[in-house]
């Protein structure tokens, strides 16, 4: 069925998976990635701004992120924000830029990161299930109001469940991939 209600539910569920992928991009895997720092908020000019709006982020080495502020006056604020982000990183001010070396991940830290990844995965599954609930509630309401026949309503509920199952499978694949990236030596 190509019903607009199903299309809306599918799109909302895919957004939940996309949000999961974005959140997991910020979880360390042992390799340097600018996504690790992009979400950090920095207090500058009397307001909160994202780090990637204040500086260019690059990866000059596999275990190093370089932060080049566009305004040299924001360097100290950026360094402080990276410290306070609780990512276990120690930024080093180097002239007009900040270098952020990534320490080696210990086995204990890897296990903690896997738990974080699973938590993000569970949040995404909850979001998908909430979309399923909303879609099925809408179908039941329309059936009650005689806008849909009983057969069409059952078919739509079945389609919503199939879409949900597919998105849950996608979430599990994304989480499993991230987990293997983290645990890989």
XYZ file of N, CA, C and O in Angstrom:
740
model
N 0.844 -1.182 0.000
C 0.000 0.000 0.000
C 0.889 1.245 0.000
O 1.886 1.292 0.689
N 0.472 2.231 -0.751
C 1.220 3.479 -0.804
C 0.420 4.593 -0.159
O 0.323 5.686 -0.673
N -0.158 4.300 0.947
C -0.998 5.233 1.673
C -0.144 6.357 2.279
O 0.945 6.094 2.777
N -0.625 7.588 2.274
C 0.143 8.688 2.867
C 0.433 8.484 4.363
O 1.462 8.914 4.862
N -0.474 7.796 5.059
C -0.241 7.528 6.483
C 0.955 6.602 6.663
O 1.758 6.786 7.577
N 1.060 5.601 5.784
C 2.193 4.681 5.854
C 3.485 5.389 5.468
O 4.535 5.163 6.069
N 3.394 6.235 4.464
C 4.581 6.980 4.025
C 5.088 7.884 5.145
O 6.289 7.942 5.412
N 4.178 8.552 5.844
C 4.555 9.425 6.961
C 5.212 8.605 8.070
O 6.247 8.997 8.609
N 4.622 7.467 8.407
C 5.185 6.619 9.457
C 6.575 6.132 9.062
O 7.504 6.151 9.878
N 6.740 5.717 7.809
C 8.042 5.236 7.325
C 9.091 6.342 7.421
O 10.207 6.115 7.890
N 8.724 7.562 7.009
C 9.669 8.680 7.046
C 10.058 9.023 8.481
O 11.231 9.271 8.767
N 9.090 9.029 9.382
C 9.391 9.347 10.783
C 10.284 8.275 11.407
O 11.175 8.587 12.200
N 10.050 7.017 11.047
C 10.887 5.942 11.569
C 12.310 6.047 11.020
O 13.279 5.833 11.748
N 12.425 6.389 9.733
C 13.763 6.540 9.140
C 14.518 7.697 9.782
O 15.733 7.641 9.938
N 13.791 8.746 10.172
C 14.446 9.862 10.864
C 15.025 9.396 12.186
O 16.109 9.833 12.584
N 14.336 8.510 12.881
C 14.855 7.977 14.143
C 16.156 7.213 13.904
O 17.107 7.332 14.685
N 16.215 6.453 12.811
C 17.441 5.723 12.476
C 18.548 6.706 12.090
O 19.711 6.530 12.477
N 18.201 7.766 11.357
C 19.192 8.778 10.981
C 19.758 9.492 12.208
O 20.951 9.765 12.286
N 18.892 9.785 13.172
C 19.346 10.420 14.421
C 20.299 9.473 15.152
O 21.333 9.910 15.672
N 19.985 8.194 15.162
C 20.864 7.206 15.792
C 22.240 7.235 15.126
O 23.259 7.263 15.811
N 22.261 7.226 13.801
C 23.552 7.253 13.089
C 24.355 8.507 13.440
O 25.564 8.440 13.630
N 23.672 9.650 13.538
C 24.355 10.899 13.888
C 24.903 10.834 15.310
O 26.029 11.283 15.570
N 24.121 10.278 16.244
C 24.588 10.158 17.625
C 25.780 9.217 17.718
O 26.743 9.483 18.438
N 25.738 8.123 16.976
C 26.828 7.148 17.030
C 28.094 7.670 16.376
O 29.188 7.215 16.700
N 27.964 8.630 15.467
C 29.148 9.210 14.846
C 30.004 9.920 15.888
O 31.223 10.034 15.725
N 29.386 10.388 16.954
C 30.121 11.077 18.001
C 30.710 10.162 19.059
O 31.371 10.628 19.979
N 30.506 8.854 18.928
C 31.061 7.912 19.893
C 32.413 7.430 19.362
O 32.513 6.983 18.224
N 33.426 7.531 20.206
C 34.792 7.177 19.796
C 34.924 5.713 19.434
O 34.405 4.842 20.115
N 35.696 5.452 18.398
C 35.997 4.076 18.022
C 37.497 3.826 18.048
O 37.945 2.778 17.624
N 38.261 4.781 18.534
C 39.707 4.610 18.549
C 40.363 5.388 17.421
O 41.545 5.681 17.472
N 39.595 5.711 16.400
C 40.103 6.514 15.289
C 39.597 7.937 15.471
O 38.466 8.147 15.901
N 40.414 8.894 15.105
C 40.008 10.292 15.210
C 38.914 10.583 14.195
O 38.978 10.135 13.056
N 37.913 11.332 14.633
C 36.823 11.750 13.759
C 36.351 13.112 14.232
O 36.161 13.330 15.436
N 36.126 14.009 13.297
C 35.656 15.344 13.672
C 34.264 15.278 14.289
O 33.884 16.164 15.055
N 33.503 14.232 13.988
C 32.153 14.077 14.557
C 32.195 13.992 16.075
O 31.209 14.305 16.745
N 33.328 13.610 16.622
C 33.481 13.512 18.069
C 33.325 14.870 18.741
O 32.818 14.964 19.847
N 33.730 15.943 18.053
C 33.705 17.280 18.649
C 32.604 18.188 18.111
O 32.314 19.218 18.708
N 31.997 17.846 16.989
C 31.050 18.748 16.325
C 29.868 19.147 17.189
O 29.336 20.236 17.049
N 29.435 18.295 18.093
C 28.244 18.570 18.908
C 28.535 19.409 20.149
O 27.609 19.764 20.872
N 29.794 19.719 20.403
C 30.163 20.462 21.616
C 29.684 21.907 21.510
O 29.889 22.575 20.500
N 29.047 22.387 22.589
C 28.584 23.770 22.654
C 29.640 24.612 23.360
O 30.170 24.213 24.394
N 29.927 25.786 22.774
C 30.939 26.685 23.308
C 30.256 28.000 23.687
O 29.466 28.548 22.912
N 30.577 28.506 24.873
C 30.036 29.791 25.343
C 30.925 30.912 24.800
O 32.044 31.115 25.272
N 30.443 31.610 23.772
C 31.169 32.753 23.193
C 30.173 33.841 22.823
O 29.032 33.561 22.507
N 30.648 35.068 22.866
C 29.830 36.219 22.497
C 28.505 36.250 23.273
O 27.480 36.671 22.768
N 28.518 35.727 24.494
C 27.327 35.743 25.329
C 26.268 34.725 24.947
O 25.124 34.823 25.390
N 26.617 33.750 24.126
C 25.641 32.721 23.745
C 26.328 31.386 23.498
O 27.549 31.323 23.394
N 25.533 30.334 23.400
C 26.046 29.000 23.122
C 26.094 28.781 21.610
O 25.108 29.012 20.925
N 27.242 28.338 21.119
C 27.379 28.037 19.691
C 28.043 26.670 19.554
O 28.838 26.267 20.397
N 27.716 25.976 18.468
C 28.358 24.693 18.201
C 29.800 24.929 17.774
O 30.109 25.909 17.099
N 30.673 24.013 18.165
C 32.091 24.139 17.855
C 32.345 24.254 16.360
O 33.166 25.062 15.922
N 31.610 23.481 15.558
C 31.855 23.523 14.114
C 31.388 24.831 13.472
O 31.648 25.073 12.300
N 30.713 25.696 14.233
C 30.347 27.027 13.746
C 31.415 28.050 14.094
O 31.364 29.180 13.607
N 32.378 27.665 14.939
C 33.411 28.587 15.396
C 34.803 28.252 14.870
O 35.712 29.072 14.972
N 34.966 27.052 14.338
C 36.303 26.615 13.942
C 36.207 25.524 12.886
O 35.174 24.887 12.723
N 37.317 25.341 12.183
C 37.376 24.211 11.257
C 38.012 23.042 11.997
O 38.959 23.203 12.772
N 37.463 21.880 11.788
C 37.939 20.666 12.444
C 38.562 19.763 11.397
O 37.945 19.488 10.362
N 39.771 19.309 11.653
C 40.452 18.417 10.715
C 41.094 17.268 11.483
O 41.278 17.340 12.699
N 41.468 16.226 10.739
C 42.145 15.071 11.317
C 43.488 14.927 10.609
O 43.599 14.233 9.607
N 44.543 15.606 11.138
C 45.847 15.545 10.486
C 46.567 14.213 10.681
O 47.421 13.844 9.890
N 46.230 13.503 11.759
C 46.830 12.206 12.070
C 45.716 11.266 12.538
O 44.672 11.738 12.975
N 45.928 9.962 12.481
C 44.874 9.029 12.884
C 44.398 9.184 14.326
O 43.279 8.842 14.640
N 45.234 9.708 15.221
C 44.853 9.825 16.619
C 44.874 11.284 17.094
O 45.138 11.561 18.268
N 44.585 12.213 16.186
C 44.643 13.635 16.520
C 43.559 14.396 15.762
O 43.329 14.158 14.582
N 42.891 15.309 16.478
C 41.937 16.220 15.843
C 42.498 17.626 16.024
O 42.911 18.001 17.121
N 42.540 18.384 14.932
C 43.017 19.758 14.989
C 41.812 20.694 14.894
O 40.946 20.531 14.037
N 41.783 21.679 15.794
C 40.702 22.663 15.827
C 41.322 24.017 15.521
O 42.161 24.506 16.271
N 40.928 24.616 14.401
C 41.464 25.914 13.969
C 40.354 26.951 14.085
O 39.502 27.058 13.201
N 40.343 27.737 15.194
C 39.293 28.754 15.363
C 39.384 29.832 14.289
O 40.483 30.230 13.896
N 38.231 30.294 13.829
C 38.227 31.361 12.836
C 38.513 32.701 13.500
O 39.118 33.574 12.901
N 38.100 32.852 14.754
C 38.388 34.053 15.531
C 39.340 33.627 16.647
O 38.978 32.835 17.512
N 40.556 34.146 16.618
C 41.581 33.728 17.592
C 41.153 34.010 19.034
O 41.620 33.358 19.956
N 40.239 34.951 19.246
C 39.767 35.278 20.580
C 38.907 34.186 21.196
O 38.632 34.214 22.396
N 38.450 33.236 20.409
C 37.594 32.168 20.931
C 38.395 30.923 21.320
O 37.813 29.962 21.830
N 39.702 30.950 21.123
C 40.527 29.766 21.369
C 40.388 29.247 22.798
O 40.195 28.048 23.015
N 40.475 30.132 23.782
C 40.380 29.697 25.186
C 39.001 29.118 25.501
O 38.885 28.112 26.214
N 37.956 29.741 24.992
C 36.595 29.249 25.227
C 36.400 27.866 24.602
O 35.762 26.986 25.192
N 36.976 27.664 23.421
C 36.874 26.365 22.746
C 37.618 25.302 23.547
O 37.106 24.202 23.777
N 38.819 25.639 23.993
C 39.612 24.698 24.783
C 38.862 24.304 26.059
O 38.771 23.124 26.417
N 38.269 25.277 26.729
C 37.508 25.028 27.959
C 36.301 24.133 27.672
O 36.013 23.194 28.421
N 35.586 24.391 26.577
C 34.406 23.597 26.230
C 34.775 22.143 25.940
O 34.045 21.228 26.327
N 35.906 21.914 25.288
C 36.344 20.545 24.999
C 36.671 19.829 26.306
O 36.315 18.665 26.502
N 37.344 20.533 27.222
C 37.641 19.961 28.548
C 36.366 19.568 29.271
O 36.274 18.494 29.864
N 35.363 20.456 29.253
C 34.142 20.263 30.031
C 33.142 19.320 29.370
O 32.112 19.024 29.953
N 33.432 18.844 28.172
C 32.503 17.967 27.454
C 32.520 16.533 27.993
O 31.734 15.695 27.551
N 33.423 16.241 28.923
C 33.519 14.905 29.537
C 33.704 13.792 28.507
O 33.078 12.746 28.586
N 34.560 14.052 27.531
C 34.858 13.040 26.523
C 36.170 12.322 26.831
O 36.611 11.481 26.064
N 36.812 12.709 27.934
C 38.091 12.096 28.273
C 39.216 12.606 27.406
O 40.204 11.903 27.183
N 39.073 13.814 26.889
C 40.082 14.403 25.997
C 40.768 15.580 26.681
O 40.149 16.307 27.451
N 42.046 15.756 26.379
C 42.811 16.870 26.923
C 43.354 17.716 25.782
O 44.401 17.400 25.215
N 42.646 18.792 25.431
C 43.098 19.643 24.338
C 44.391 20.381 24.702
O 44.622 20.714 25.864
N 45.213 20.602 23.694
C 46.487 21.290 23.874
C 46.487 22.523 22.981
O 46.353 22.407 21.756
N 46.640 23.711 23.602
C 46.698 24.955 22.837
C 48.067 25.040 22.181
O 49.099 24.919 22.840
N 48.082 25.227 20.879
C 49.322 25.272 20.110
C 49.259 26.496 19.199
O 48.669 26.430 18.111
N 49.822 27.608 19.647
C 49.766 28.888 18.930
C 48.308 29.288 18.753
O 47.605 29.480 19.732
N 47.823 29.376 17.529
C 46.451 29.805 17.265
C 45.501 28.639 17.027
O 44.381 28.835 16.563
N 45.946 27.434 17.296
C 45.068 26.272 17.083
C 45.073 25.399 18.326
O 45.868 25.593 19.240
N 44.167 24.446 18.333
C 44.067 23.507 19.451
C 44.225 22.104 18.873
O 43.543 21.738 17.911
N 45.124 21.349 19.476
C 45.300 19.951 19.086
C 44.646 19.086 20.155
O 44.827 19.316 21.346
N 43.893 18.082 19.688
C 43.195 17.191 20.623
C 43.668 15.762 20.350
O 43.162 15.093 19.441
N 44.675 15.308 21.129
C 45.130 13.924 20.937
C 44.122 12.944 21.531
O 43.525 13.205 22.570
N 43.932 11.831 20.849
C 43.005 10.809 21.334
C 43.810 9.699 22.004
O 44.614 9.042 21.348
N 43.591 9.498 23.304
C 44.330 8.428 23.984
C 43.840 7.058 23.521
O 42.736 6.918 23.006
N 44.690 6.082 23.732
C 44.342 4.699 23.416
C 43.149 4.284 24.278
O 43.072 4.635 25.454
N 42.193 3.575 23.686
C 41.030 3.114 24.444
C 41.392 1.861 25.234
O 41.910 0.901 24.671
N 41.079 1.868 26.528
C 41.296 0.677 27.340
C 40.104 -0.268 27.133
O 39.045 0.135 26.655
N 40.285 -1.508 27.531
C 39.212 -2.496 27.398
C 37.990 -2.065 28.206
O 36.855 -2.182 27.748
N 38.222 -1.525 29.406
C 37.120 -1.070 30.251
C 36.354 0.070 29.575
O 35.115 0.080 29.565
N 37.096 1.015 28.996
C 36.457 2.154 28.321
C 35.673 1.675 27.094
O 34.594 2.177 26.803
N 36.205 0.701 26.386
C 35.494 0.146 25.217
C 34.152 -0.452 25.650
O 33.137 -0.258 24.992
N 34.148 -1.173 26.773
C 32.908 -1.774 27.288
C 31.898 -0.683 27.656
O 30.704 -0.824 27.411
N 32.389 0.407 28.254
C 31.501 1.519 28.600
C 30.905 2.143 27.336
O 29.712 2.471 27.304
N 31.734 2.293 26.310
C 31.242 2.878 25.058
C 30.203 1.966 24.402
O 29.238 2.453 23.816
N 30.397 0.660 24.506
C 29.417 -0.282 23.953
C 28.076 -0.118 24.668
O 27.014 -0.135 24.030
N 28.110 0.092 25.983
C 26.870 0.317 26.735
C 26.181 1.593 26.264
O 24.949 1.631 26.127
N 26.969 2.633 25.998
C 26.407 3.891 25.490
C 25.756 3.663 24.125
O 24.652 4.141 23.861
N 26.434 2.904 23.271
C 25.896 2.604 21.937
C 24.572 1.856 22.057
O 23.599 2.176 21.359
N 24.513 0.882 22.956
C 23.265 0.130 23.147
C 22.155 1.031 23.678
O 20.985 0.863 23.306
N 22.510 1.981 24.536
C 21.514 2.924 25.063
C 20.944 3.772 23.921
O 19.727 3.945 23.816
N 21.825 4.267 23.042
C 21.352 5.036 21.884
C 20.460 4.170 20.992
O 19.441 4.634 20.475
N 20.844 2.909 20.815
C 20.040 1.994 20.002
C 18.657 1.780 20.600
O 17.652 1.764 19.881
N 18.601 1.631 21.914
C 17.315 1.422 22.576
C 16.431 2.666 22.458
O 15.225 2.563 22.245
N 17.047 3.850 22.555
C 16.280 5.086 22.394
C 15.696 5.174 20.979
O 14.550 5.611 20.804
N 16.470 4.757 19.984
C 15.979 4.775 18.605
C 14.826 3.776 18.434
O 13.830 4.076 17.768
N 14.948 2.600 19.052
C 13.866 1.607 18.972
C 12.592 2.150 19.618
O 11.495 1.954 19.096
N 12.749 2.834 20.742
C 11.581 3.423 21.419
C 10.927 4.459 20.513
O 9.695 4.507 20.392
N 11.735 5.269 19.851
C 11.192 6.285 18.937
C 10.412 5.623 17.797
O 9.317 6.070 17.430
N 10.963 4.543 17.248
C 10.287 3.823 16.161
C 8.972 3.219 16.664
O 7.939 3.308 15.997
N 9.001 2.654 17.853
C 7.775 2.062 18.409
C 6.718 3.120 18.697
O 5.516 2.867 18.545
N 7.152 4.305 19.097
C 6.199 5.396 19.321
C 5.535 5.810 18.012
O 4.332 6.092 17.975
N 6.301 5.832 16.928
C 5.726 6.151 15.617
C 4.727 5.066 15.226
O 3.639 5.357 14.728
N 5.089 3.806 15.479
C 4.169 2.698 15.182
C 2.866 2.867 15.951
O 1.776 2.743 15.398
N 2.968 3.167 17.241
C 1.777 3.355 18.077
C 0.899 4.477 17.522
O -0.314 4.321 17.398
N 1.525 5.604 17.166
C 0.766 6.731 16.620
C 0.051 6.343 15.318
O -1.116 6.693 15.112
N 0.763 5.619 14.447
C 0.177 5.228 13.165
C -0.989 4.259 13.370
O -2.044 4.408 12.736
N -0.820 3.306 14.247
C -1.894 2.333 14.493
C -3.082 3.006 15.175
O -4.241 2.716 14.857
N -2.806 3.927 16.097
C -3.903 4.673 16.736
C -4.699 5.463 15.702
O -5.932 5.514 15.764
N -4.001 6.066 14.746
C -4.678 6.819 13.687
C -5.550 5.896 12.842
O -6.705 6.231 12.536
N -5.026 4.737 12.494
C -5.801 3.767 11.704
C -7.041 3.325 12.480
O -8.148 3.284 11.923
N -6.895 3.024 13.761
C -8.038 2.585 14.574
C -9.081 3.693 14.696
O -10.285 3.430 14.652
N -8.616 4.912 14.834
C -9.542 6.046 14.925
C -10.320 6.198 13.621
O -11.543 6.404 13.638
N -9.620 6.068 12.491
C -10.295 6.189 11.202
C -11.248 5.027 10.967
O -12.297 5.196 10.358
N -10.881 3.849 11.461
C -11.787 2.702 11.335
C -13.044 2.938 12.180
O -14.161 2.672 11.740
N -12.861 3.457 13.375
C -13.984 3.728 14.272
C -14.933 4.767 13.668
O -16.152 4.670 13.806
N -14.341 5.760 12.984
C -15.131 6.819 12.344
C -15.660 6.406 10.971
O -16.173 7.246 10.233
N -15.492 5.149 10.639
C -15.975 4.584 9.369
C -15.294 5.198 8.141
O -15.840 5.188 7.049
N -14.077 5.733 8.331
C -13.306 6.259 7.195
C -12.553 5.128 6.503
O -12.142 5.265 5.356
N -12.329 4.019 7.237
C -11.650 2.848 6.691
C -12.483 1.614 6.991
O -13.102 1.518 8.052
N -12.448 0.656 6.065
C -13.121 -0.612 6.338
C -12.237 -1.440 7.275
O -11.038 -1.168 7.428
N -12.834 -2.443 7.867
C -12.104 -3.283 8.808
C -10.930 -3.988 8.129
O -9.831 -4.072 8.684
N -11.163 -4.483 6.899
C -10.099 -5.181 6.164
C -8.934 -4.255 5.827
O -7.767 -4.626 5.978
N -9.245 -3.046 5.362
C -8.196 -2.080 5.018
C -7.425 -1.688 6.285
O -6.192 -1.584 6.265
N -8.134 -1.500 7.378
C -7.486 -1.139 8.639
C -6.523 -2.239 9.085
O -5.390 -1.945 9.492
N -6.945 -3.506 9.010
C -6.060 -4.619 9.401
C -4.838 -4.677 8.484
O -3.729 -4.915 8.953
N -5.044 -4.463 7.193
C -3.918 -4.487 6.250
C -2.935 -3.353 6.552
O -1.726 -3.539 6.497
N -3.469 -2.183 6.885
C -2.595 -1.049 7.206
C -1.818 -1.323 8.496
O -0.631 -1.002 8.574
N -2.481 -1.895 9.500
C -1.787 -2.220 10.745
C -0.662 -3.221 10.474
O 0.438 -3.093 11.024
N -0.950 -4.181 9.614
C 0.067 -5.171 9.256
C 1.234 -4.487 8.537
O 2.406 -4.773 8.825
N 0.943 -3.557 7.640
C 1.992 -2.833 6.915
C 2.835 -1.978 7.861
O 4.059 -1.923 7.737
N 2.177 -1.340 8.806
C 2.902 -0.529 9.799
C 3.845 -1.422 10.598
O 4.997 -1.060 10.850
N 3.384 -2.596 10.983
C 4.228 -3.520 11.749
C 5.417 -3.989 10.915
O 6.532 -4.109 11.422
N 5.200 -4.241 9.616
C 6.302 -4.660 8.745
C 7.349 -3.549 8.621
O 8.553 -3.817 8.666
N 6.890 -2.307 8.481
C 7.812 -1.173 8.410
C 8.593 -1.065 9.725
O 9.813 -0.867 9.723
N 7.897 -1.225 10.834
C 8.531 -1.160 12.154
C 9.597 -2.239 12.290
O 10.726 -1.958 12.719
N 9.261 -3.459 11.902
C 10.219 -4.568 12.007
C 11.468 -4.283 11.171
O 12.588 -4.555 11.615
N 11.282 -3.714 9.978
C 12.424 -3.395 9.116
C 13.310 -2.332 9.758
O 14.533 -2.446 9.754
N 12.707 -1.310 10.337
C 13.491 -0.237 10.963
C 14.220 -0.742 12.214
O 15.368 -0.354 12.458
N 13.576 -1.604 12.988
C 14.217 -2.185 14.169
C 15.428 -3.018 13.733
O 16.498 -2.959 14.351
N 15.281 -3.770 12.644
C 16.390 -4.555 12.105
C 17.535 -3.633 11.683
O 18.707 -3.919 11.958
N 17.203 -2.515 11.024
C 18.232 -1.557 10.620
C 18.958 -0.991 11.840
O 20.180 -0.846 11.831
N 18.209 -0.667 12.880
C 18.817 -0.137 14.111
C 19.781 -1.164 14.701
O 20.907 -0.829 15.080
N 19.359 -2.412 14.755
C 20.210 -3.459 15.318
C 21.486 -3.634 14.498
O 22.560 -3.859 15.063
N 21.385 -3.512 13.179
C 22.578 -3.614 12.317
C 23.537 -2.453 12.576
O 24.753 -2.652 12.665
N 22.997 -1.236 12.684
C 23.828 -0.056 12.927
C 24.537 -0.191 14.279
O 25.739 0.080 14.392
N 23.803 -0.614 15.305
C 24.382 -0.777 16.644
C 25.458 -1.873 16.626
O 26.543 -1.699 17.194
N 25.187 -2.986 15.967
C 26.159 -4.086 15.903
C 27.431 -3.640 15.184
O 28.546 -3.986 15.608
N 27.286 -2.862 14.119
C 28.456 -2.376 13.384
C 29.296 -1.452 14.257
O 30.516 -1.563 14.311
N 28.639 -0.546 14.967
C 29.363 0.383 15.838
C 30.041 -0.383 16.967
O 31.177 -0.082 17.332
N 29.360 -1.367 17.517
C 29.940 -2.173 18.589
C 31.201 -2.892 18.097
O 32.231 -2.884 18.779
N 31.147 -3.466 16.905
C 32.332 -4.154 16.381
C 33.454 -3.162 16.096
O 34.626 -3.469 16.282
N 33.118 -1.934 15.662
C 34.140 -0.898 15.451
C 34.835 -0.545 16.760
O 36.049 -0.358 16.802
N 34.066 -0.443 17.828
C 34.615 -0.068 19.133
C 35.488 -1.185 19.699
O 36.577 -0.940 20.221
N 35.037 -2.411 19.577
C 35.750 -3.527 20.168
C 36.927 -4.018 19.322
O 37.771 -4.758 19.821
N 36.994 -3.588 18.065
C 38.095 -4.001 17.195
C 39.404 -3.435 17.734
O 39.474 -2.317 18.214
N 40.419 -4.221 17.649
C 41.720 -3.787 18.196
C 42.587 -3.192 17.124
O 42.553 -3.420 16.011
